[in-house]
Short mmCIF file of N, CA and C in Angstrom, two decimals:
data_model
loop_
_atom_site.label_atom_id
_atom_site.label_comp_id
_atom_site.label_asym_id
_atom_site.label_seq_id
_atom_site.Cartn_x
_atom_site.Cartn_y
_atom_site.Cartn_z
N UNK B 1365 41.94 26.77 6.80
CA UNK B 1365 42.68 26.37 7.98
C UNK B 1365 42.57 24.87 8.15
N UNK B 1366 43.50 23.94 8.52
CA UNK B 1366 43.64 23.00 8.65
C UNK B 1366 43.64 23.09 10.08
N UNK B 1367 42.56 22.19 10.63
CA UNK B 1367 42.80 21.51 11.91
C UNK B 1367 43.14 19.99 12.21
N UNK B 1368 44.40 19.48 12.71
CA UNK B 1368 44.51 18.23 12.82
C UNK B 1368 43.64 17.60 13.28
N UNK B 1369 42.98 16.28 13.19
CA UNK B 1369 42.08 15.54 13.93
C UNK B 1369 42.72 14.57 14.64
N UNK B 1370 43.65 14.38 14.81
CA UNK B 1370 44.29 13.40 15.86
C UNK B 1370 45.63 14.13 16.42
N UNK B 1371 46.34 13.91 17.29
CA UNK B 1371 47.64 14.83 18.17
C UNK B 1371 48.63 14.06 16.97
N UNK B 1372 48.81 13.10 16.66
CA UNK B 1372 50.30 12.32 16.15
C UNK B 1372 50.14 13.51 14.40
N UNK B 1373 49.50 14.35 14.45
CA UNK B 1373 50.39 14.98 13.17
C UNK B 1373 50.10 14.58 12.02
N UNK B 1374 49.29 13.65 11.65
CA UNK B 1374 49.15 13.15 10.27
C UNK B 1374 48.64 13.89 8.99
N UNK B 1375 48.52 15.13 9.73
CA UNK B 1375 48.11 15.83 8.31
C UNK B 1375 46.54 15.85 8.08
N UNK B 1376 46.05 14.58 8.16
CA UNK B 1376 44.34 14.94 7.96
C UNK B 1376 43.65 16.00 8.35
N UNK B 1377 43.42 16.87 7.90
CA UNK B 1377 42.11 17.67 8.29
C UNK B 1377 41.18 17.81 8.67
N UNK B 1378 40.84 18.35 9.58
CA UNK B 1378 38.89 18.31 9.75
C UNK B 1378 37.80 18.72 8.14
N UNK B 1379 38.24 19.76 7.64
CA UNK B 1379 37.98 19.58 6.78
C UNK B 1379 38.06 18.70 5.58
N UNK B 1380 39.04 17.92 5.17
CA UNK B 1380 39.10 17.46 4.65
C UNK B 1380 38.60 16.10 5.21
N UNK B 1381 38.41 15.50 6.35
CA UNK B 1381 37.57 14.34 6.44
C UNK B 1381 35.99 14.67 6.35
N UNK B 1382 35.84 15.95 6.90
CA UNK B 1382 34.59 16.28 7.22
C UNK B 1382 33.60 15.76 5.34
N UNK B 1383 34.68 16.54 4.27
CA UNK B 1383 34.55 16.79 2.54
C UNK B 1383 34.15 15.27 2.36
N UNK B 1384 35.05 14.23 3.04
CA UNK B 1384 34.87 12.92 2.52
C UNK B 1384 33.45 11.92 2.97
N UNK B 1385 33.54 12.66 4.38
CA UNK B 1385 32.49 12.12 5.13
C UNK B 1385 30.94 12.49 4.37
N UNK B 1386 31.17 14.02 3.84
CA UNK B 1386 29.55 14.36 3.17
C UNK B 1386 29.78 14.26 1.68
N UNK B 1387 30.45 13.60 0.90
CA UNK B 1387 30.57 12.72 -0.01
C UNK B 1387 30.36 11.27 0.05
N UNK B 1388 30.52 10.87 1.23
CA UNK B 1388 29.75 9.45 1.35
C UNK B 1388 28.44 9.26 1.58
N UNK B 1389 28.09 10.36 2.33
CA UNK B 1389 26.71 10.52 2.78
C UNK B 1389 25.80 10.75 1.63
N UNK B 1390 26.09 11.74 0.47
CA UNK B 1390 25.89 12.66 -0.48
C UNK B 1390 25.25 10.88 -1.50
N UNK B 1391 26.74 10.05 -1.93
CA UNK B 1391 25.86 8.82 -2.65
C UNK B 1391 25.12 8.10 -1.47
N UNK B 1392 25.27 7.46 -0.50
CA UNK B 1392 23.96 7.13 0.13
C UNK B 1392 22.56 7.56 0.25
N UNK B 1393 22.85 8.78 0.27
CA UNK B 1393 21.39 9.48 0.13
C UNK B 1393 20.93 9.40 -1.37
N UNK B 1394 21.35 9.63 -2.31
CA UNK B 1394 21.40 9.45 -4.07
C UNK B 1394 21.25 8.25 -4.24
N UNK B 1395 21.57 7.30 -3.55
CA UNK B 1395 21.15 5.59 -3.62
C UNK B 1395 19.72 5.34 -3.16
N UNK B 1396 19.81 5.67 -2.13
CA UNK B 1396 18.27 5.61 -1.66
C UNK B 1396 16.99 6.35 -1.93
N UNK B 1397 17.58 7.77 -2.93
CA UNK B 1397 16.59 8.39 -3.60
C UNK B 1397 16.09 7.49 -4.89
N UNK B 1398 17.23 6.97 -5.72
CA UNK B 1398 17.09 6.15 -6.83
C UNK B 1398 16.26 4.60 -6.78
N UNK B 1399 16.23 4.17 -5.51
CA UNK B 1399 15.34 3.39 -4.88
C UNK B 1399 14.19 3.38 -4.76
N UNK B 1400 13.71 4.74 -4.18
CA UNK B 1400 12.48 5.28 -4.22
C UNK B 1400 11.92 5.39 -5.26
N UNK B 1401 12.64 6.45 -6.03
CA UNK B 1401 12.62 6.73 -7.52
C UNK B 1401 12.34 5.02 -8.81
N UNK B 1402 13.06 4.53 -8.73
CA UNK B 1402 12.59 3.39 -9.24
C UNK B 1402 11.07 2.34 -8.71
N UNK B 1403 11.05 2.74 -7.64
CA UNK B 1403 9.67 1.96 -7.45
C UNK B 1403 8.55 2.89 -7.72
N UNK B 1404 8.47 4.44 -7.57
CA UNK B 1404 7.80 5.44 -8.25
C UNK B 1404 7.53 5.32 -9.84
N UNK B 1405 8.45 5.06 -10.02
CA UNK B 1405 8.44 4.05 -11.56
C UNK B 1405 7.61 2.63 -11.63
N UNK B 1406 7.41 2.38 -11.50
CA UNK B 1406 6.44 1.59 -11.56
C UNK B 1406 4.86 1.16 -11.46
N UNK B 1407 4.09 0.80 -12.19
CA UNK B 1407 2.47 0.89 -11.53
C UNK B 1407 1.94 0.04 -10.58
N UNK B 1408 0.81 0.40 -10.32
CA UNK B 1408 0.70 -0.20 -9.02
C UNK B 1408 0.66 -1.66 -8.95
N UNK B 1409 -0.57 -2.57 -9.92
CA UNK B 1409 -0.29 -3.76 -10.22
C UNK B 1409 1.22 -4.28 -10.19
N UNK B 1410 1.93 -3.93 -10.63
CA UNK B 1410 2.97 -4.09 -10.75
C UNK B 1410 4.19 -4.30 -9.54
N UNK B 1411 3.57 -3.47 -8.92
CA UNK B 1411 4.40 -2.86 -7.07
C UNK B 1411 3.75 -4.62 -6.60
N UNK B 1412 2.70 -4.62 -6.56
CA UNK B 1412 1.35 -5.69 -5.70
C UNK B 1412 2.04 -6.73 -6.31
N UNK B 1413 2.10 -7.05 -7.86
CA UNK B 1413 3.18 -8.55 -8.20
C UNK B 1413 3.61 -9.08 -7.61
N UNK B 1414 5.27 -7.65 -7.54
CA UNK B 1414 6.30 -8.16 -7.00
C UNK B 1414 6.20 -8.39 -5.09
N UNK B 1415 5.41 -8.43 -4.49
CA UNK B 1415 5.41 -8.32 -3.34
C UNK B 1415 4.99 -9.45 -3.00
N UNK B 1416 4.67 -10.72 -3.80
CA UNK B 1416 4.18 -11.90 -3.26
C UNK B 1416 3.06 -12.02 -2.50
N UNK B 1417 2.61 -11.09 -1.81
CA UNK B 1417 1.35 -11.38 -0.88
C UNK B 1417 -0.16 -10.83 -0.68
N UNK B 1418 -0.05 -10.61 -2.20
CA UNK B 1418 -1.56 -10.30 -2.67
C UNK B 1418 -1.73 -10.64 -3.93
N UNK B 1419 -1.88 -12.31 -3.91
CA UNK B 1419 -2.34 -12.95 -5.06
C UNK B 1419 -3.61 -13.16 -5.28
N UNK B 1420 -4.61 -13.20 -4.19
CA UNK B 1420 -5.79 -13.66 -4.23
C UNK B 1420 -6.06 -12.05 -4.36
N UNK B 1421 -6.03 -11.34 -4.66
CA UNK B 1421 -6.38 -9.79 -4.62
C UNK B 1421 -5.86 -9.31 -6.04
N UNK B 1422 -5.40 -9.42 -6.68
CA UNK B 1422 -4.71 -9.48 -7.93
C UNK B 1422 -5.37 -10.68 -8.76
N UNK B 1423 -5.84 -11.79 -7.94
CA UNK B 1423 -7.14 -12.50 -8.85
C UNK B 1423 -8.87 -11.96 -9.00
N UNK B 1424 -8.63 -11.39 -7.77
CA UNK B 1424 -10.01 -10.58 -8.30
C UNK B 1424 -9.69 -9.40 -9.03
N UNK B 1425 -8.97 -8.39 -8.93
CA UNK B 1425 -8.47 -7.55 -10.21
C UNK B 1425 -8.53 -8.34 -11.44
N UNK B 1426 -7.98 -9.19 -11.71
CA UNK B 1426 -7.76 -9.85 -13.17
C UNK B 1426 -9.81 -10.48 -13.40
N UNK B 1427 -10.26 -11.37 -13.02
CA UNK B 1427 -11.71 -11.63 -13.10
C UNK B 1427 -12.39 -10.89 -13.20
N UNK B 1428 -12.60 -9.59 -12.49
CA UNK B 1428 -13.24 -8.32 -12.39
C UNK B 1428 -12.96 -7.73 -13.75
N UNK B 1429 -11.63 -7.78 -14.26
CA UNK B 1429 -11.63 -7.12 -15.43
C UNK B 1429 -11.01 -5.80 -15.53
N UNK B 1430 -10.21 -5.45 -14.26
CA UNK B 1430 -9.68 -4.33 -13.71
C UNK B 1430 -8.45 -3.77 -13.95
N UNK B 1431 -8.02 -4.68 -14.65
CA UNK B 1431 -6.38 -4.87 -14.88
C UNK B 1431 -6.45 -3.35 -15.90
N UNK B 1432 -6.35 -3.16 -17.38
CA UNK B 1432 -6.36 -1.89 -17.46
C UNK B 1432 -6.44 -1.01 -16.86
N UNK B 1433 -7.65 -0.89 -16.28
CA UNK B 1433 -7.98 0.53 -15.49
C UNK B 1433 -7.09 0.65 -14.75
N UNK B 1434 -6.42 -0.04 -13.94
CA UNK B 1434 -5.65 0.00 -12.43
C UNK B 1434 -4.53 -0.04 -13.41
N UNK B 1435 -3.67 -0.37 -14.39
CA UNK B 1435 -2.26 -0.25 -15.34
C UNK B 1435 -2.83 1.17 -15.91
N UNK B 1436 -3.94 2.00 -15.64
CA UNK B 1436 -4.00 3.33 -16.53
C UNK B 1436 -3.38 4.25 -15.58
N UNK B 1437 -3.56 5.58 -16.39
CA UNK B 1437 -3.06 6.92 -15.53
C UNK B 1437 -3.43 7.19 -14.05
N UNK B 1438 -4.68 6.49 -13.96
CA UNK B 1438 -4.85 6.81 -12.22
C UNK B 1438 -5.07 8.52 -12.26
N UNK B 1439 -4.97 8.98 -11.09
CA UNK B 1439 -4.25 8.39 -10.02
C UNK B 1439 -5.30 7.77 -9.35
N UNK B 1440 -4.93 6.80 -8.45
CA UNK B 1440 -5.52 5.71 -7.61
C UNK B 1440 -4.99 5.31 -6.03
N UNK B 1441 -5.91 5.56 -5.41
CA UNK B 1441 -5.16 4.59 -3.90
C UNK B 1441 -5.80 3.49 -3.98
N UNK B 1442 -4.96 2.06 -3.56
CA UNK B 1442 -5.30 0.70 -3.56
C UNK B 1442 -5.10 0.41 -1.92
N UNK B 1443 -6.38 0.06 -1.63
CA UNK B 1443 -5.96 -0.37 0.26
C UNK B 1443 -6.25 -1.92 -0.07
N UNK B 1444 -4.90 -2.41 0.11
CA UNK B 1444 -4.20 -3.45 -0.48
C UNK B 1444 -4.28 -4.99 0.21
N UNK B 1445 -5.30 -5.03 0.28
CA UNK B 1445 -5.72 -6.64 1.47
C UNK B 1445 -4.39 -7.70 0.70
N UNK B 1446 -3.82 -8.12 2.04
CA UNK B 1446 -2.58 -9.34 1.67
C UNK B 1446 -3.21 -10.75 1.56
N UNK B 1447 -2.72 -11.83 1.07
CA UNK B 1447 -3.57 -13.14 1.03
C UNK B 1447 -3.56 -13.74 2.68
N UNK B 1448 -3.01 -13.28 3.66
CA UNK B 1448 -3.45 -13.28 4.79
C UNK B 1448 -4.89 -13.00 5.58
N UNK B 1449 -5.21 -11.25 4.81
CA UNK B 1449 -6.30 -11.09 5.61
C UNK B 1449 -7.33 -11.78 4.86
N UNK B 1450 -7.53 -12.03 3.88
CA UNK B 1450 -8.25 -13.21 2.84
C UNK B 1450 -8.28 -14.41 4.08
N UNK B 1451 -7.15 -14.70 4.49
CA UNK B 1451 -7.07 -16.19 5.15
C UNK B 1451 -7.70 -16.09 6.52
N UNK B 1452 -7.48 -14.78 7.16
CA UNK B 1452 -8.33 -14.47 8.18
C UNK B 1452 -9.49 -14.59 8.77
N UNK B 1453 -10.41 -13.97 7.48
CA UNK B 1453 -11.98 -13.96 7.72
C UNK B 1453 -12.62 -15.87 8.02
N UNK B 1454 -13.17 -15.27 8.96
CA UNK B 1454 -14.19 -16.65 9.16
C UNK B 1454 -15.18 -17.26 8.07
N UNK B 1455 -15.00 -18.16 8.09
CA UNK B 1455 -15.60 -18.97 7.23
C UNK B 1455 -16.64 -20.19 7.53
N UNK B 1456 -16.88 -20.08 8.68
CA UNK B 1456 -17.60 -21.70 9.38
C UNK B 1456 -19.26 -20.89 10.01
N UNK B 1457 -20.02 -21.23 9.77
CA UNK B 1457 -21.00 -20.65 10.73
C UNK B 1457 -20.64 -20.46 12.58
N UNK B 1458 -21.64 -19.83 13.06
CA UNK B 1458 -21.41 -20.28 14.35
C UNK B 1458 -20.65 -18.94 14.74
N UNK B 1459 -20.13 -17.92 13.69
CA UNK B 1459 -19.46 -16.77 14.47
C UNK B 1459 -20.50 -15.36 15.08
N UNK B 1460 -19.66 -15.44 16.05
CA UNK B 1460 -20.39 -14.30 16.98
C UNK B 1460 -20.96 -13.15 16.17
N UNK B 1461 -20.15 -12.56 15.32
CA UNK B 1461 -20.33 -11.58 14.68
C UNK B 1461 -20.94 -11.90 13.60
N UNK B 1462 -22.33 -11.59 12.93
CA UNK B 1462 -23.16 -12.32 11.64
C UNK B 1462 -23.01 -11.02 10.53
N UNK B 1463 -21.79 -9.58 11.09
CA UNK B 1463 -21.92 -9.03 9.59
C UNK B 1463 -20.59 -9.62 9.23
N UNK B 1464 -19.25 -9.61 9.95
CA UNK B 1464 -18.34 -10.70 9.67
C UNK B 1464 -18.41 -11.74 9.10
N UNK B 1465 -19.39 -12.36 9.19
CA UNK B 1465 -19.40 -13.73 8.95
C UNK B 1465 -20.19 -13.99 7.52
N UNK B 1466 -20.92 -12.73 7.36
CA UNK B 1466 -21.96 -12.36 5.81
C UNK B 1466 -20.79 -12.01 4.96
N UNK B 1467 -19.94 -10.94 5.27
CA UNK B 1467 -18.92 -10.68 4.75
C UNK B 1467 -18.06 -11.68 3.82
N UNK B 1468 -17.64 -12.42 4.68
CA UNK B 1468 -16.14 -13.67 4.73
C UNK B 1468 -16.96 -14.30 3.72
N UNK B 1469 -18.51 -14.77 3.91
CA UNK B 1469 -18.88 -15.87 2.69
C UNK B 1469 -18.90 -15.22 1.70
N UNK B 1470 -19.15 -14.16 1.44
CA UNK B 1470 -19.74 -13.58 0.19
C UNK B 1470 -17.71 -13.32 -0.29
N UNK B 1471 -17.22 -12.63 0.59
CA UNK B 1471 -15.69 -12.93 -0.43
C UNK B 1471 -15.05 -14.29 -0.52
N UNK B 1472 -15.53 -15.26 0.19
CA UNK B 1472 -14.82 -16.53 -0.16
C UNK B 1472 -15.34 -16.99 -1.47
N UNK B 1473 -16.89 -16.25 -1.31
CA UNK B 1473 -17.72 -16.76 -2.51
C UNK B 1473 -17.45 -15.95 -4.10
N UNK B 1474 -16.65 -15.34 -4.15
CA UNK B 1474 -16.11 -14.02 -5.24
C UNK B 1474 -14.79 -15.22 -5.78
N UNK B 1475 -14.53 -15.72 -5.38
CA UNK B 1475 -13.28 -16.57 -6.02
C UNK B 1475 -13.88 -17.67 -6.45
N UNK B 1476 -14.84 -18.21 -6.50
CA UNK B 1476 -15.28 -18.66 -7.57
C UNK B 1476 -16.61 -18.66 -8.59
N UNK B 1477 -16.81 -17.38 -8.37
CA UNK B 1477 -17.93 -16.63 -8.95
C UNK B 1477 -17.52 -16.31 -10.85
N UNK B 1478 -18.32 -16.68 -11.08
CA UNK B 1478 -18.79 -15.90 -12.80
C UNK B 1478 -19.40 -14.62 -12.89
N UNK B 1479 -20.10 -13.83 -11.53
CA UNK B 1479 -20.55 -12.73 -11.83
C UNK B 1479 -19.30 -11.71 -11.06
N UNK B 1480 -18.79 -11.21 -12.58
CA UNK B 1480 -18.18 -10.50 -12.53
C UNK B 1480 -18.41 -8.95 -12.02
N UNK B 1481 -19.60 -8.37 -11.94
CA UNK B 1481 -20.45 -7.33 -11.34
C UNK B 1481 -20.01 -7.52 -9.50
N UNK B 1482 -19.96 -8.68 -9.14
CA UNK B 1482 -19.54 -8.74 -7.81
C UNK B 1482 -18.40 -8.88 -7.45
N UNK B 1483 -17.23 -9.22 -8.45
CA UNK B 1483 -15.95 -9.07 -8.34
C UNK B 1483 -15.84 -7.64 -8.57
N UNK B 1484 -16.03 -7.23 -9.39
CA UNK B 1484 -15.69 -5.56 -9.71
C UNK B 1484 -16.15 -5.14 -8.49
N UNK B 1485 -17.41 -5.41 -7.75
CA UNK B 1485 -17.14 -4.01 -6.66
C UNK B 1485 -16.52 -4.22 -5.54
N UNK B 1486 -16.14 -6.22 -5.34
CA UNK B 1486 -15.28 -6.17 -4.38
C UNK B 1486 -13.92 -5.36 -4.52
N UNK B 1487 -13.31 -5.36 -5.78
CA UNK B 1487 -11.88 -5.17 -6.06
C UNK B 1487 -12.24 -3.11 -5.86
N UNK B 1488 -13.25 -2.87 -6.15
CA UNK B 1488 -13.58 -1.15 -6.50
C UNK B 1488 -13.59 -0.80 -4.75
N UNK B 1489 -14.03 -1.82 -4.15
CA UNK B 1489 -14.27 -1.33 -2.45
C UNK B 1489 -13.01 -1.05 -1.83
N UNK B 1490 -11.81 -1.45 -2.39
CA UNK B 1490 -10.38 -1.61 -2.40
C UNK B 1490 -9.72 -0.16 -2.61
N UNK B 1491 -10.36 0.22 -3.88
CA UNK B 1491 -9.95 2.00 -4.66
C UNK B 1491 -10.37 2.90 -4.43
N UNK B 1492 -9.65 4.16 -3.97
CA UNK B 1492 -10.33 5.21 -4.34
C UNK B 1492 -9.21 5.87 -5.65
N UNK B 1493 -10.34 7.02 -5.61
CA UNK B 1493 -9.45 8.14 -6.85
C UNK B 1493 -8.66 8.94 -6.49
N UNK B 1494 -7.54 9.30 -6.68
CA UNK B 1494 -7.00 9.74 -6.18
C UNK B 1494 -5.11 9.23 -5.66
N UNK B 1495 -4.67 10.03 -5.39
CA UNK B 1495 -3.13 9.97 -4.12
C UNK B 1495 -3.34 10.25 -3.21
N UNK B 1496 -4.16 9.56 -2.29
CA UNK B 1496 -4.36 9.96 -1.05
C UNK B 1496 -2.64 8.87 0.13
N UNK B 1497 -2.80 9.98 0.35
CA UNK B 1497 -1.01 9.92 1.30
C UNK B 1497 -1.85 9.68 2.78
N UNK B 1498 -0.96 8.75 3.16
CA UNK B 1498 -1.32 8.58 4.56
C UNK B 1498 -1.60 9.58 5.77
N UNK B 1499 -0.81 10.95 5.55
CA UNK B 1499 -1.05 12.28 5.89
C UNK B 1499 -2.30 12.64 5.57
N UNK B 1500 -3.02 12.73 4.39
CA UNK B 1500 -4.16 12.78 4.34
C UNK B 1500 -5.07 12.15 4.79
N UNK B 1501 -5.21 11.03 4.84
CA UNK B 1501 -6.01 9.93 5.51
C UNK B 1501 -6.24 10.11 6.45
N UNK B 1502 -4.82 10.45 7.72
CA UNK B 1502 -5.19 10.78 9.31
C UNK B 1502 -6.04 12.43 9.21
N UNK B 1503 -6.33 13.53 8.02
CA UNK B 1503 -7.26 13.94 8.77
C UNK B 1503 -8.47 14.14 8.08
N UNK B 1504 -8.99 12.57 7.29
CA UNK B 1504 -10.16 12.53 6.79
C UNK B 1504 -11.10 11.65 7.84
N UNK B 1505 -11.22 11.45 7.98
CA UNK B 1505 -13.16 10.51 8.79
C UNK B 1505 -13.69 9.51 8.20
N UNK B 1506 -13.88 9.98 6.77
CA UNK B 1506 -14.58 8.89 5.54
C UNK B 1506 -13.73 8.90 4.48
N UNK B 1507 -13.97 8.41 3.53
CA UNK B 1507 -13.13 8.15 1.93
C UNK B 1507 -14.03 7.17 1.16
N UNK B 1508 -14.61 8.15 0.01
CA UNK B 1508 -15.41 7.13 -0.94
C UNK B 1508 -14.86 6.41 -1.63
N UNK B 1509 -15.05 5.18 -1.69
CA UNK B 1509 -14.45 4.63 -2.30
C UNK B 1509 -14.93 3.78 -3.77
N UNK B 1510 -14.07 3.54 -5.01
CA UNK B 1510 -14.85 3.76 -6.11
C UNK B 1510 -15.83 2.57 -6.73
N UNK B 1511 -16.38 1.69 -5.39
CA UNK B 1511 -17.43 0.91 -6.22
C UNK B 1511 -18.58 1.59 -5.43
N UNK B 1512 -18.75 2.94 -4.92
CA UNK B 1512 -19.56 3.77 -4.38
C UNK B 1512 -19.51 3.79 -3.20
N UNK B 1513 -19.05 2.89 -1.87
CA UNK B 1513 -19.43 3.20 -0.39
C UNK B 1513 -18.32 3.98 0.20
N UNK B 1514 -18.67 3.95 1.11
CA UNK B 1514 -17.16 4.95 1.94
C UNK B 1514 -16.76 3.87 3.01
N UNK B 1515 -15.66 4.33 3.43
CA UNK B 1515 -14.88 3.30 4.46
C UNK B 1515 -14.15 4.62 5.39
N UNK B 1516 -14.43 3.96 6.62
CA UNK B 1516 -14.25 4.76 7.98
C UNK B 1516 -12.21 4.71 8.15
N UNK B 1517 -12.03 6.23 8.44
CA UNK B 1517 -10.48 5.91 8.79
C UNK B 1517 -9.98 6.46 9.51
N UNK B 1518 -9.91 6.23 10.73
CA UNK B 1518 -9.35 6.78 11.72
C UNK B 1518 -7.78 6.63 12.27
N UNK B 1519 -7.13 7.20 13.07
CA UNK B 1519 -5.35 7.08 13.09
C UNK B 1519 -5.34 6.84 15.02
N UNK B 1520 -5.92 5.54 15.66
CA UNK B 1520 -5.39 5.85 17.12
C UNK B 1520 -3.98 5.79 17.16
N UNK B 1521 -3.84 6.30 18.37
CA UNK B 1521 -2.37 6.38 18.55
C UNK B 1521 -1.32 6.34 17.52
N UNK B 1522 -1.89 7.61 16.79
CA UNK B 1522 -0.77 7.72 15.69
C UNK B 1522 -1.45 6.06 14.23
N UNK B 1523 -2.07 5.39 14.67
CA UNK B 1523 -1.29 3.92 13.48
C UNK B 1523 -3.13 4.22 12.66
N UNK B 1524 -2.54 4.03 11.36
CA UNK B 1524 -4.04 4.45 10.38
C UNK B 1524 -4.38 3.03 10.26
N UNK B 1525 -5.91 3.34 10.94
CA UNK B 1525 -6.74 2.35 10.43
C UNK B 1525 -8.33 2.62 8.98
N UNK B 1526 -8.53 1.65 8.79
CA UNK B 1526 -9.28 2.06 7.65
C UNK B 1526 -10.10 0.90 7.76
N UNK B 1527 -12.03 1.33 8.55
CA UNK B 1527 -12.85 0.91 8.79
C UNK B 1527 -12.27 -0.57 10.43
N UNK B 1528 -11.90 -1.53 10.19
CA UNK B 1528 -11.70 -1.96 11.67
C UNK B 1528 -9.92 -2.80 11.42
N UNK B 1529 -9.65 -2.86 10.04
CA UNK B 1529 -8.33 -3.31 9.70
C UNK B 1529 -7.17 -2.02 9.53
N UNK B 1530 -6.07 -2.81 10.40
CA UNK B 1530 -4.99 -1.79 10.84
C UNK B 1530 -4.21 -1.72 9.26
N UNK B 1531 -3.26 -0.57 9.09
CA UNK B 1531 -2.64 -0.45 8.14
C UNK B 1531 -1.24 -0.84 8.39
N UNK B 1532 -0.47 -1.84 8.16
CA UNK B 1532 0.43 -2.61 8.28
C UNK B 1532 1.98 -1.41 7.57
N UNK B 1533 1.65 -1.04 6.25
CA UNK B 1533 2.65 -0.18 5.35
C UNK B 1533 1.57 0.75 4.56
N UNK B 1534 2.00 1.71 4.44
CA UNK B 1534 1.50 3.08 4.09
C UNK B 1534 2.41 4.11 3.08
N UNK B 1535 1.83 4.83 1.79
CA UNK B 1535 2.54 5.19 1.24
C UNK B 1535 3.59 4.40 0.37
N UNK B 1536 3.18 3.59 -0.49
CA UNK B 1536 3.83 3.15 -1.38
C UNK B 1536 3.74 3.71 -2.49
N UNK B 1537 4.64 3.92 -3.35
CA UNK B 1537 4.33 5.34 -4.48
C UNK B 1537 4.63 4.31 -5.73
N UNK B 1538 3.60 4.92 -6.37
CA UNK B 1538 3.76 3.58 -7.52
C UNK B 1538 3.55 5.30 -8.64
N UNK B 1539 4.00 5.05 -9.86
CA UNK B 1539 3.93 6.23 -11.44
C UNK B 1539 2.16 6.26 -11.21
N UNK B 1540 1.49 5.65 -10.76
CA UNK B 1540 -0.23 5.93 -11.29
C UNK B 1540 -0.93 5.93 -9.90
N UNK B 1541 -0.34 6.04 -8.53
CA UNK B 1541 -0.63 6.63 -7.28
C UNK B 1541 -0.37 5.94 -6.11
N UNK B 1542 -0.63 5.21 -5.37
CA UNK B 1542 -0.04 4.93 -4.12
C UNK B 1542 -0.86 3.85 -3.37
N UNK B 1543 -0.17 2.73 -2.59
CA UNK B 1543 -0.61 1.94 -1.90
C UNK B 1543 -0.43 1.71 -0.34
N UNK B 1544 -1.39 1.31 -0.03
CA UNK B 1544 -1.42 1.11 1.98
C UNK B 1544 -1.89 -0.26 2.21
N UNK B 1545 -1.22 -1.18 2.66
CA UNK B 1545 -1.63 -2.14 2.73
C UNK B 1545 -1.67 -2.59 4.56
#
């Protein structure tokens, strides 16, 4: 049955716009799967590259010596510090907080370190094993992570945090497992 969609008679159909309308929809959605799909294609190093804003984090991967392992099969979650939160941490004495402030030196002090034993577990404090999906995360508590400690993760109001830093993007699907940065 043809139903006109306008009074002047033109013949168009409801059906037949309706056919055209979920044929447009049909490649939009197929565009944006192939989107997905192509960055699923890819490993994670690789995802972190192209994103510009975890270079100083991708230099301790490379010093550490990590680069294989993290280009292998995985699977792996990377909680993905940007060269921001790098720029963040305090660095001057004098801060209120003295595990903050133990912290910040000892990673300011990893960028130009030779002991590679302390780059590896900064970059390992970063990984766990695994595809852990942000769904999962909101209903874990802890997550070991693979240079041995665990890191606290809680979801207020809905937004996942992991130990006292908020998670900005979540679920990035890389071929060898997934990133939250």
């Amino acid at each position: 049955m043809n139903l006109p969609i306008d009074g002047a008679g033109t013949g168009r159909s409801l059906g037949a716009c309706m056919g055209r309308w979920m044929g447009c929809m049909a490649l939009v959605l197929l565009a944006m799967g192939a989107e997905v799909q192509a960055q699923s294609n890819q490993k994670l190093l690789s995802i972190l590259e192209g994103r510009n804003q975890h270079r100083k984090f991708l230099t301790l991967v490379t010093n550490a010596g990590l680069t294989a392992l993290l280009d292998g099969p995985g699977p792996f979650t990377i909680f993905a510090p940007t060269d921001a939160a790098y720029g963040n941490l305090p660095t001057v004495n004098g801060s209120d907080d003295a595990t903050t402030y133990a912290i910040s030196n000892r990673v300011a002090a990893l960028f130009g370190s030779s002991d590679s034993n302390s780059v590896r577990r900064e970059v390992l404090y970063h990984v766990a094993s695994g595809n852990l999906t942000a769904a999962a995360l909101g209903g874990l508590l802890k997550v070991t992570m693979n240079e041995g400690g665990t890191v606290n993760v809680t979801k207020p109001g809905g937004n996942l945090r992991v130990n006292h830093a908020g998670v900005s993007q979540s679920d990035i699907v890389a071929s060898n497992g997934r990133i939250h940065i």
